[in-house]
CSV table of N, CA and C in Angstrom, one decimal:
chain,number,residue,atom,x,y,z
V,1,GLN,N,-11.1,15.7,-11.1
V,1,GLN,CA,-10.3,14.7,-10.5
V,1,GLN,C,-9.3,14.0,-11.6
V,2,VAL,N,-9.9,13.7,-12.7
V,2,VAL,CA,-9.1,13.2,-13.8
V,2,VAL,C,-9.4,14.0,-15.1
V,3,GLN,N,-8.4,14.5,-15.7
V,3,GLN,CA,-8.5,15.3,-17.0
V,3,GLN,C,-8.0,14.4,-18.1
V,4,LEU,N,-8.8,14.5,-19.2
V,4,LEU,CA,-8.5,13.7,-20.4
V,4,LEU,C,-8.5,14.6,-21.6
V,5,VAL,N,-7.4,14.4,-22.5
V,5,VAL,CA,-7.3,15.2,-23.7
V,5,VAL,C,-7.0,14.2,-24.8
V,6,GLU,N,-7.9,14.2,-25.8
V,6,GLU,CA,-7.7,13.4,-27.0
V,6,GLU,C,-6.9,14.2,-28.1
V,7,SER,N,-6.3,13.4,-29.0
V,7,SER,CA,-5.6,14.0,-30.1
V,7,SER,C,-5.4,12.9,-31.2
V,8,GLY,N,-5.1,13.3,-32.4
V,8,GLY,CA,-4.8,12.3,-33.5
V,8,GLY,C,-5.9,12.2,-34.5
V,9,GLY,N,-7.0,12.9,-34.3
V,9,GLY,CA,-8.1,12.8,-35.3
V,9,GLY,C,-7.7,13.6,-36.5
V,10,GLY,N,-8.5,13.4,-37.6
V,10,GLY,CA,-8.3,14.1,-38.8
V,10,GLY,C,-9.1,13.5,-40.0
V,11,LEU,N,-8.7,13.9,-41.2
V,11,LEU,CA,-9.3,13.4,-42.4
V,11,LEU,C,-8.5,12.3,-43.0
V,12,VAL,N,-9.1,11.2,-43.4
V,12,VAL,CA,-8.4,10.1,-43.9
V,12,VAL,C,-9.3,9.4,-45.0
V,13,GLN,N,-8.6,8.8,-46.0
V,13,GLN,CA,-9.3,8.1,-47.0
V,13,GLN,C,-9.7,6.7,-46.5
V,14,ALA,N,-10.9,6.2,-47.1
V,14,ALA,CA,-11.3,4.9,-46.7
V,14,ALA,C,-10.2,3.8,-47.0
V,15,GLY,N,-10.0,2.9,-46.0
V,15,GLY,CA,-9.0,1.9,-46.1
V,15,GLY,C,-7.7,2.4,-45.4
V,16,GLY,N,-7.6,3.6,-45.0
V,16,GLY,CA,-6.4,4.1,-44.3
V,16,GLY,C,-6.5,3.9,-42.8
V,17,SER,N,-5.5,4.4,-42.1
V,17,SER,CA,-5.4,4.2,-40.7
V,17,SER,C,-5.1,5.5,-39.9
V,18,LEU,N,-5.5,5.5,-38.7
V,18,LEU,CA,-5.3,6.6,-37.8
V,18,LEU,C,-5.0,6.1,-36.4
V,19,ARG,N,-4.2,6.8,-35.6
V,19,ARG,CA,-4.0,6.4,-34.2
V,19,ARG,C,-4.4,7.6,-33.3
V,20,LEU,N,-5.4,7.4,-32.5
V,20,LEU,CA,-5.8,8.4,-31.5
V,20,LEU,C,-5.1,8.2,-30.2
V,21,SER,N,-4.8,9.3,-29.5
V,21,SER,CA,-4.2,9.3,-28.2
V,21,SER,C,-5.1,10.0,-27.2
V,22,CYS,N,-5.0,9.5,-26.0
V,22,CYS,CA,-5.8,10.1,-24.9
V,22,CYS,C,-4.8,10.2,-23.7
V,23,ALA,N,-4.4,11.5,-23.4
V,23,ALA,CA,-3.5,11.8,-22.3
V,23,ALA,C,-4.3,12.1,-21.0
V,24,ALA,N,-4.0,11.4,-20.0
V,24,ALA,CA,-4.7,11.5,-18.7
V,24,ALA,C,-3.8,12.3,-17.7
V,25,SER,N,-4.4,13.1,-16.9
V,25,SER,CA,-3.7,13.8,-15.8
V,25,SER,C,-4.6,13.9,-14.6
V,26,GLY,N,-4.0,14.4,-13.5
V,26,GLY,CA,-4.8,14.5,-12.3
V,26,GLY,C,-4.7,13.2,-11.4
V,27,ARG,N,-5.8,12.8,-10.9
V,27,ARG,CA,-5.8,11.6,-10.0
V,27,ARG,C,-5.9,10.3,-10.8
V,28,THR,N,-4.9,10.1,-11.6
V,28,THR,CA,-4.9,8.9,-12.5
V,28,THR,C,-4.7,7.6,-11.7
V,29,PHE,N,-4.2,7.6,-10.5
V,29,PHE,CA,-4.0,6.4,-9.7
V,29,PHE,C,-5.4,5.8,-9.4
V,30,SER,N,-6.5,6.5,-9.5
V,30,SER,CA,-7.8,6.0,-9.1
V,30,SER,C,-8.5,5.3,-10.3
V,31,THR,N,-7.9,5.4,-11.5
V,31,THR,CA,-8.5,4.9,-12.7
V,31,THR,C,-8.4,3.3,-12.7
V,32,LYS,N,-9.5,2.7,-13.0
V,32,LYS,CA,-9.6,1.2,-13.1
V,32,LYS,C,-9.7,0.8,-14.6
V,33,ALA,N,-10.3,1.6,-15.4
V,33,ALA,CA,-10.5,1.2,-16.8
V,33,ALA,C,-10.6,2.4,-17.7
V,34,MET,N,-10.2,2.3,-19.0
V,34,MET,CA,-10.4,3.4,-19.9
V,34,MET,C,-11.1,2.9,-21.1
V,35,GLY,N,-11.9,3.8,-21.7
V,35,GLY,CA,-12.7,3.4,-22.9
V,35,GLY,C,-12.7,4.5,-23.9
V,36,TRP,N,-13.1,4.1,-25.1
V,36,TRP,CA,-13.3,5.0,-26.3
V,36,TRP,C,-14.8,4.8,-26.7
V,37,PHE,N,-15.4,6.0,-27.0
V,37,PHE,CA,-16.7,6.0,-27.6
V,37,PHE,C,-16.7,6.9,-28.8
V,38,ARG,N,-17.8,6.8,-29.6
V,38,ARG,CA,-17.9,7.7,-30.7
V,38,ARG,C,-19.3,8.1,-30.9
V,39,GLN,N,-19.6,9.3,-31.5
V,39,GLN,CA,-20.9,9.8,-31.8
V,39,GLN,C,-20.9,10.5,-33.1
V,40,ALA,N,-21.8,10.0,-34.0
V,40,ALA,CA,-21.9,10.6,-35.3
V,40,ALA,C,-23.2,11.5,-35.3
V,41,PRO,N,-23.3,12.5,-36.2
V,41,PRO,CA,-24.5,13.3,-36.2
V,41,PRO,C,-25.8,12.6,-36.4
V,42,GLY,N,-26.7,12.9,-35.5
V,42,GLY,CA,-28.0,12.2,-35.6
V,42,GLY,C,-28.1,10.8,-35.0
V,43,LYS,N,-27.0,10.3,-34.4
V,43,LYS,CA,-26.9,9.0,-33.8
V,43,LYS,C,-26.5,9.1,-32.3
V,44,GLU,N,-26.8,8.0,-31.6
V,44,GLU,CA,-26.5,8.0,-30.2
V,44,GLU,C,-25.0,7.6,-30.0
V,45,ARG,N,-24.5,7.8,-28.8
V,45,ARG,CA,-23.1,7.5,-28.5
V,45,ARG,C,-22.9,6.0,-28.6
V,46,GLU,N,-21.8,5.5,-29.2
V,46,GLU,CA,-21.5,4.1,-29.4
V,46,GLU,C,-20.2,3.7,-28.8
V,47,PHE,N,-20.2,2.6,-28.1
V,47,PHE,CA,-19.0,2.0,-27.5
V,47,PHE,C,-18.1,1.5,-28.6
V,48,VAL,N,-16.8,1.8,-28.4
V,48,VAL,CA,-15.8,1.4,-29.4
V,48,VAL,C,-14.8,0.4,-28.8
V,49,ALA,N,-14.2,0.7,-27.6
V,49,ALA,CA,-13.2,-0.2,-27.1
V,49,ALA,C,-13.0,0.2,-25.6
V,50,ALA,N,-12.5,-0.8,-24.8
V,50,ALA,CA,-12.1,-0.5,-23.4
V,50,ALA,C,-10.9,-1.4,-23.0
V,51,ILE,N,-10.2,-0.9,-22.0
V,51,ILE,CA,-9.0,-1.6,-21.5
V,51,ILE,C,-8.9,-1.4,-20.0
V,52,SER,N,-8.5,-2.4,-19.3
V,52,SER,CA,-8.2,-2.3,-17.9
V,52,SER,C,-6.9,-1.5,-17.7
V,53,TRP,N,-6.9,-0.6,-16.7
V,53,TRP,CA,-5.7,0.2,-16.4
V,53,TRP,C,-4.5,-0.6,-15.8
V,54,GLY,N,-4.8,-1.5,-14.9
V,54,GLY,CA,-3.8,-2.2,-14.3
V,54,GLY,C,-3.5,-3.6,-14.9
V,55,GLY,N,-4.2,-4.0,-15.9
V,55,GLY,CA,-4.0,-5.3,-16.5
V,55,GLY,C,-4.0,-5.2,-18.0
V,56,SER,N,-4.3,-6.3,-18.7
V,56,SER,CA,-4.3,-6.3,-20.2
V,56,SER,C,-5.6,-6.7,-20.8
V,57,ASN,N,-6.7,-6.7,-20.0
V,57,ASN,CA,-8.0,-7.1,-20.5
V,57,ASN,C,-8.6,-6.0,-21.5
V,58,THR,N,-9.2,-6.4,-22.6
V,58,THR,CA,-9.7,-5.5,-23.5
V,58,THR,C,-11.1,-6.0,-23.9
V,59,ALA,N,-11.9,-5.0,-24.5
V,59,ALA,CA,-13.3,-5.4,-25.0
V,59,ALA,C,-13.6,-4.5,-26.2
V,60,TYR,N,-14.3,-5.1,-27.2
V,60,TYR,CA,-14.6,-4.4,-28.4
V,60,TYR,C,-16.0,-4.9,-28.8
V,61,PRO,N,-16.8,-4.0,-29.5
V,61,PRO,CA,-18.0,-4.4,-30.1
V,61,PRO,C,-17.7,-5.1,-31.5
V,62,ASP,N,-18.7,-5.8,-32.0
V,62,ASP,CA,-18.5,-6.5,-33.3
V,62,ASP,C,-18.2,-5.5,-34.4
V,63,SER,N,-18.7,-4.3,-34.3
V,63,SER,CA,-18.5,-3.3,-35.4
V,63,SER,C,-17.1,-2.9,-35.7
V,64,VAL,N,-16.2,-3.1,-34.7
V,64,VAL,CA,-14.8,-2.6,-34.9
V,64,VAL,C,-13.8,-3.8,-34.6
V,65,LYS,N,-14.3,-4.9,-34.1
V,65,LYS,CA,-13.4,-6.0,-33.8
V,65,LYS,C,-12.6,-6.5,-35.0
V,66,GLY,N,-11.3,-6.6,-34.9
V,66,GLY,CA,-10.5,-7.0,-36.0
V,66,GLY,C,-9.9,-5.8,-36.7
V,67,ARG,N,-10.4,-4.6,-36.5
V,67,ARG,CA,-9.9,-3.4,-37.2
V,67,ARG,C,-9.3,-2.4,-36.2
V,68,PHE,N,-9.9,-2.3,-35.0
V,68,PHE,CA,-9.4,-1.4,-34.0
V,68,PHE,C,-8.7,-2.1,-32.9
V,69,THR,N,-7.7,-1.5,-32.3
V,69,THR,CA,-6.9,-2.0,-31.2
V,69,THR,C,-6.7,-0.9,-30.2
V,70,ILE,N,-7.1,-1.2,-28.9
V,70,ILE,CA,-6.8,-0.3,-27.8
V,70,ILE,C,-5.6,-0.7,-27.1
V,71,SER,N,-4.8,0.2,-26.6
V,71,SER,CA,-3.6,-0.1,-25.9
V,71,SER,C,-3.3,1.0,-24.9
V,72,ARG,N,-2.4,0.8,-24.0
V,72,ARG,CA,-2.1,1.8,-23.0
V,72,ARG,C,-0.6,1.8,-22.7
V,73,ASP,N,-0.1,3.0,-22.1
V,73,ASP,CA,1.2,3.2,-21.6
V,73,ASP,C,1.1,3.8,-20.3
V,74,ASN,N,1.1,3.0,-19.2
V,74,ASN,CA,0.8,3.5,-17.9
V,74,ASN,C,1.9,4.6,-17.4
V,75,ALA,N,3.1,4.4,-17.9
V,75,ALA,CA,4.2,5.3,-17.5
V,75,ALA,C,3.9,6.7,-18.1
V,76,LYS,N,3.3,6.8,-19.2
V,76,LYS,CA,2.9,8.0,-19.9
V,76,LYS,C,1.5,8.5,-19.6
V,77,ASN,N,0.7,7.7,-18.8
V,77,ASN,CA,-0.7,7.9,-18.5
V,77,ASN,C,-1.5,8.2,-19.8
V,78,THR,N,-1.2,7.4,-20.8
V,78,THR,CA,-1.8,7.6,-22.1
V,78,THR,C,-2.5,6.3,-22.6
V,79,VAL,N,-3.6,6.4,-23.2
V,79,VAL,CA,-4.3,5.3,-23.9
V,79,VAL,C,-4.4,5.6,-25.4
V,80,TYR,N,-4.3,4.6,-26.2
V,80,TYR,CA,-4.3,4.8,-27.7
V,80,TYR,C,-5.4,3.9,-28.3
V,81,LEU,N,-5.8,4.4,-29.4
V,81,LEU,CA,-6.8,3.6,-30.3
V,81,LEU,C,-6.2,3.6,-31.7
V,82,GLN,N,-5.7,2.4,-32.1
V,82,GLN,CA,-5.2,2.2,-33.4
V,82,GLN,C,-6.4,1.8,-34.3
V,83,MET,N,-6.7,2.5,-35.4
V,83,MET,CA,-7.8,2.3,-36.2
V,83,MET,C,-7.3,2.0,-37.6
V,84,ASN,N,-7.5,0.7,-38.1
V,84,ASN,CA,-7.1,0.3,-39.4
V,84,ASN,C,-8.3,0.0,-40.3
V,85,ASN,N,-8.0,0.0,-41.6
V,85,ASN,CA,-9.1,-0.3,-42.6
V,85,ASN,C,-10.3,0.6,-42.3
V,86,LEU,N,-10.1,1.9,-42.2
V,86,LEU,CA,-11.2,2.8,-41.8
V,86,LEU,C,-12.3,2.8,-42.9
V,87,LYS,N,-13.5,3.0,-42.5
V,87,LYS,CA,-14.7,3.0,-43.4
V,87,LYS,C,-15.4,4.3,-43.2
V,88,PRO,N,-16.2,4.8,-44.2
V,88,PRO,CA,-16.9,6.0,-44.0
V,88,PRO,C,-17.9,6.0,-42.8
V,89,GLU,N,-18.4,4.8,-42.5
V,89,GLU,CA,-19.3,4.7,-41.3
V,89,GLU,C,-18.6,4.9,-40.0
V,90,ASP,N,-17.2,4.9,-40.0
V,90,ASP,CA,-16.4,5.2,-38.8
V,90,ASP,C,-16.4,6.7,-38.5
V,91,THR,N,-16.9,7.6,-39.4
V,91,THR,CA,-16.8,9.0,-39.2
V,91,THR,C,-17.6,9.4,-38.0
V,92,ALA,N,-17.0,10.1,-37.1
V,92,ALA,CA,-17.7,10.5,-35.8
V,92,ALA,C,-16.7,11.3,-35.0
V,93,VAL,N,-17.2,11.9,-33.9
V,93,VAL,CA,-16.4,12.5,-32.9
V,93,VAL,C,-16.0,11.4,-31.9
V,94,TYR,N,-14.8,11.2,-31.6
V,94,TYR,CA,-14.3,10.1,-30.8
V,94,TYR,C,-13.9,10.7,-29.4
V,95,TYR,N,-14.5,10.0,-28.3
V,95,TYR,CA,-14.3,10.5,-27.0
V,95,TYR,C,-13.5,9.5,-26.2
V,96,CYS,N,-12.6,9.9,-25.3
V,96,CYS,CA,-11.9,9.1,-24.4
V,96,CYS,C,-12.6,9.2,-23.0
V,97,ALA,N,-12.7,8.1,-22.3
V,97,ALA,CA,-13.4,8.1,-21.0
V,97,ALA,C,-12.7,7.3,-20.0
V,98,ALA,N,-12.8,7.7,-18.7
V,98,ALA,CA,-12.2,7.0,-17.6
V,98,ALA,C,-13.2,6.5,-16.6
V,99,ASP,N,-13.0,5.2,-16.1
V,99,ASP,CA,-13.9,4.6,-15.1
V,99,ASP,C,-13.1,4.4,-13.9
V,100,THR,N,-13.5,5.1,-12.8
V,100,THR,CA,-12.8,5.1,-11.5
V,100,THR,C,-13.4,4.2,-10.5
V,101,THR,N,-14.5,3.5,-10.8
V,101,THR,CA,-15.3,2.8,-9.9
V,101,THR,C,-15.4,1.3,-10.1
V,102,SER,N,-15.1,0.8,-11.3
V,102,SER,CA,-15.3,-0.6,-11.7
V,102,SER,C,-14.2,-1.1,-12.7
V,103,TYR,N,-13.8,-2.4,-12.5
V,103,TYR,CA,-12.9,-3.0,-13.5
V,103,TYR,C,-13.7,-3.7,-14.6
V,104,PHE,N,-15.0,-3.7,-14.6
V,104,PHE,CA,-15.8,-4.3,-15.6
V,104,PHE,C,-15.7,-3.4,-16.9
V,105,LEU,N,-15.3,-4.0,-18.0
V,105,LEU,CA,-15.2,-3.3,-19.2
V,105,LEU,C,-16.5,-3.3,-20.0
V,106,GLY,N,-17.5,-2.7,-19.5
V,106,GLY,CA,-18.8,-2.6,-20.1
V,106,GLY,C,-18.8,-1.5,-21.2
V,107,GLY,N,-19.9,-1.7,-22.0
V,107,GLY,CA,-20.1,-0.7,-23.1
V,107,GLY,C,-21.0,0.4,-22.8
V,108,SER,N,-21.5,0.5,-21.6
V,108,SER,CA,-22.4,1.6,-21.3
V,108,SER,C,-21.6,2.9,-20.9
V,109,SER,N,-22.0,4.0,-21.5
V,109,SER,CA,-21.4,5.3,-21.2
V,109,SER,C,-21.6,5.7,-19.8
V,110,ASN,N,-22.7,5.2,-19.2
V,110,ASN,CA,-23.0,5.6,-17.8
V,110,ASN,C,-22.0,5.1,-16.8
V,111,ALA,N,-21.2,4.1,-17.2
V,111,ALA,CA,-20.2,3.5,-16.3
V,111,ALA,C,-19.0,4.4,-16.1
V,112,TYR,N,-18.8,5.4,-17.0
V,112,TYR,CA,-17.6,6.1,-17.0
V,112,TYR,C,-17.8,7.5,-16.4
V,113,ASP,N,-16.8,7.9,-15.6
V,113,ASP,CA,-16.9,9.1,-14.7
V,113,ASP,C,-16.4,10.4,-15.3
V,114,TYR,N,-15.3,10.3,-16.2
V,114,TYR,CA,-14.7,11.4,-16.7
V,114,TYR,C,-14.5,11.3,-18.2
V,115,TRP,N,-14.7,12.4,-19.0
V,115,TRP,CA,-14.7,12.4,-20.4
V,115,TRP,C,-13.8,13.5,-21.0
V,116,GLY,N,-13.2,13.2,-22.1
V,116,GLY,CA,-12.5,14.3,-22.8
V,116,GLY,C,-13.4,15.1,-23.7
V,117,GLN,N,-12.8,16.1,-24.4
V,117,GLN,CA,-13.6,16.9,-25.3
V,117,GLN,C,-13.9,16.4,-26.6
V,118,GLY,N,-13.2,15.3,-27.0
V,118,GLY,CA,-13.5,14.6,-28.3
V,118,GLY,C,-12.5,15.1,-29.4
V,119,THR,N,-12.3,14.2,-30.4
V,119,THR,CA,-11.5,14.5,-31.5
V,119,THR,C,-12.3,14.0,-32.8
V,120,GLN,N,-12.3,14.8,-33.8
V,120,GLN,CA,-13.1,14.5,-35.0
V,120,GLN,C,-12.3,13.6,-35.9
V,121,VAL,N,-13.0,12.5,-36.4
V,121,VAL,CA,-12.4,11.6,-37.3
V,121,VAL,C,-13.4,11.5,-38.5
V,122,THR,N,-12.9,11.9,-39.7
V,122,THR,CA,-13.7,11.9,-40.9
V,122,THR,C,-13.0,11.0,-42.0
V,123,VAL,N,-13.8,10.0,-42.4
V,123,VAL,CA,-13.3,9.0,-43.4
V,123,VAL,C,-14.1,9.3,-44.7
V,124,PHE,N,-13.4,9.5,-45.8
V,124,PHE,CA,-14.1,9.7,-47.1
V,124,PHE,C,-13.8,8.6,-48.1
V,125,ALA,N,-14.7,8.3,-48.9
V,125,ALA,CA,-14.6,7.3,-49.9
V,125,ALA,C,-14.1,7.8,-51.2
């Protein structure tokens, strides 16, 4: 129903910046919210950011607040994650996700219906 493709990952030095993109296609009119999650080896999936599709509400966990910014361009059906002051602990595979059932910007991965394949972000000291 909704297809998501992430891009923009790569290798970056600690303190640097990256901007991830998530291009959505298919039945994008049904999307209510978009989110970013990440998963490092040996760790569980972690909530990173969320944004409402039709508004400007956003949500972040304390671990990235003040460093990461989520934004969207509805005309391009694209969501972005600007990551500044990157740290080695930010190293993970980053996934884009779409929620078609709720406007609540929760941090549970179970709330999201569609997922991209992920893009690797590696931060070295």
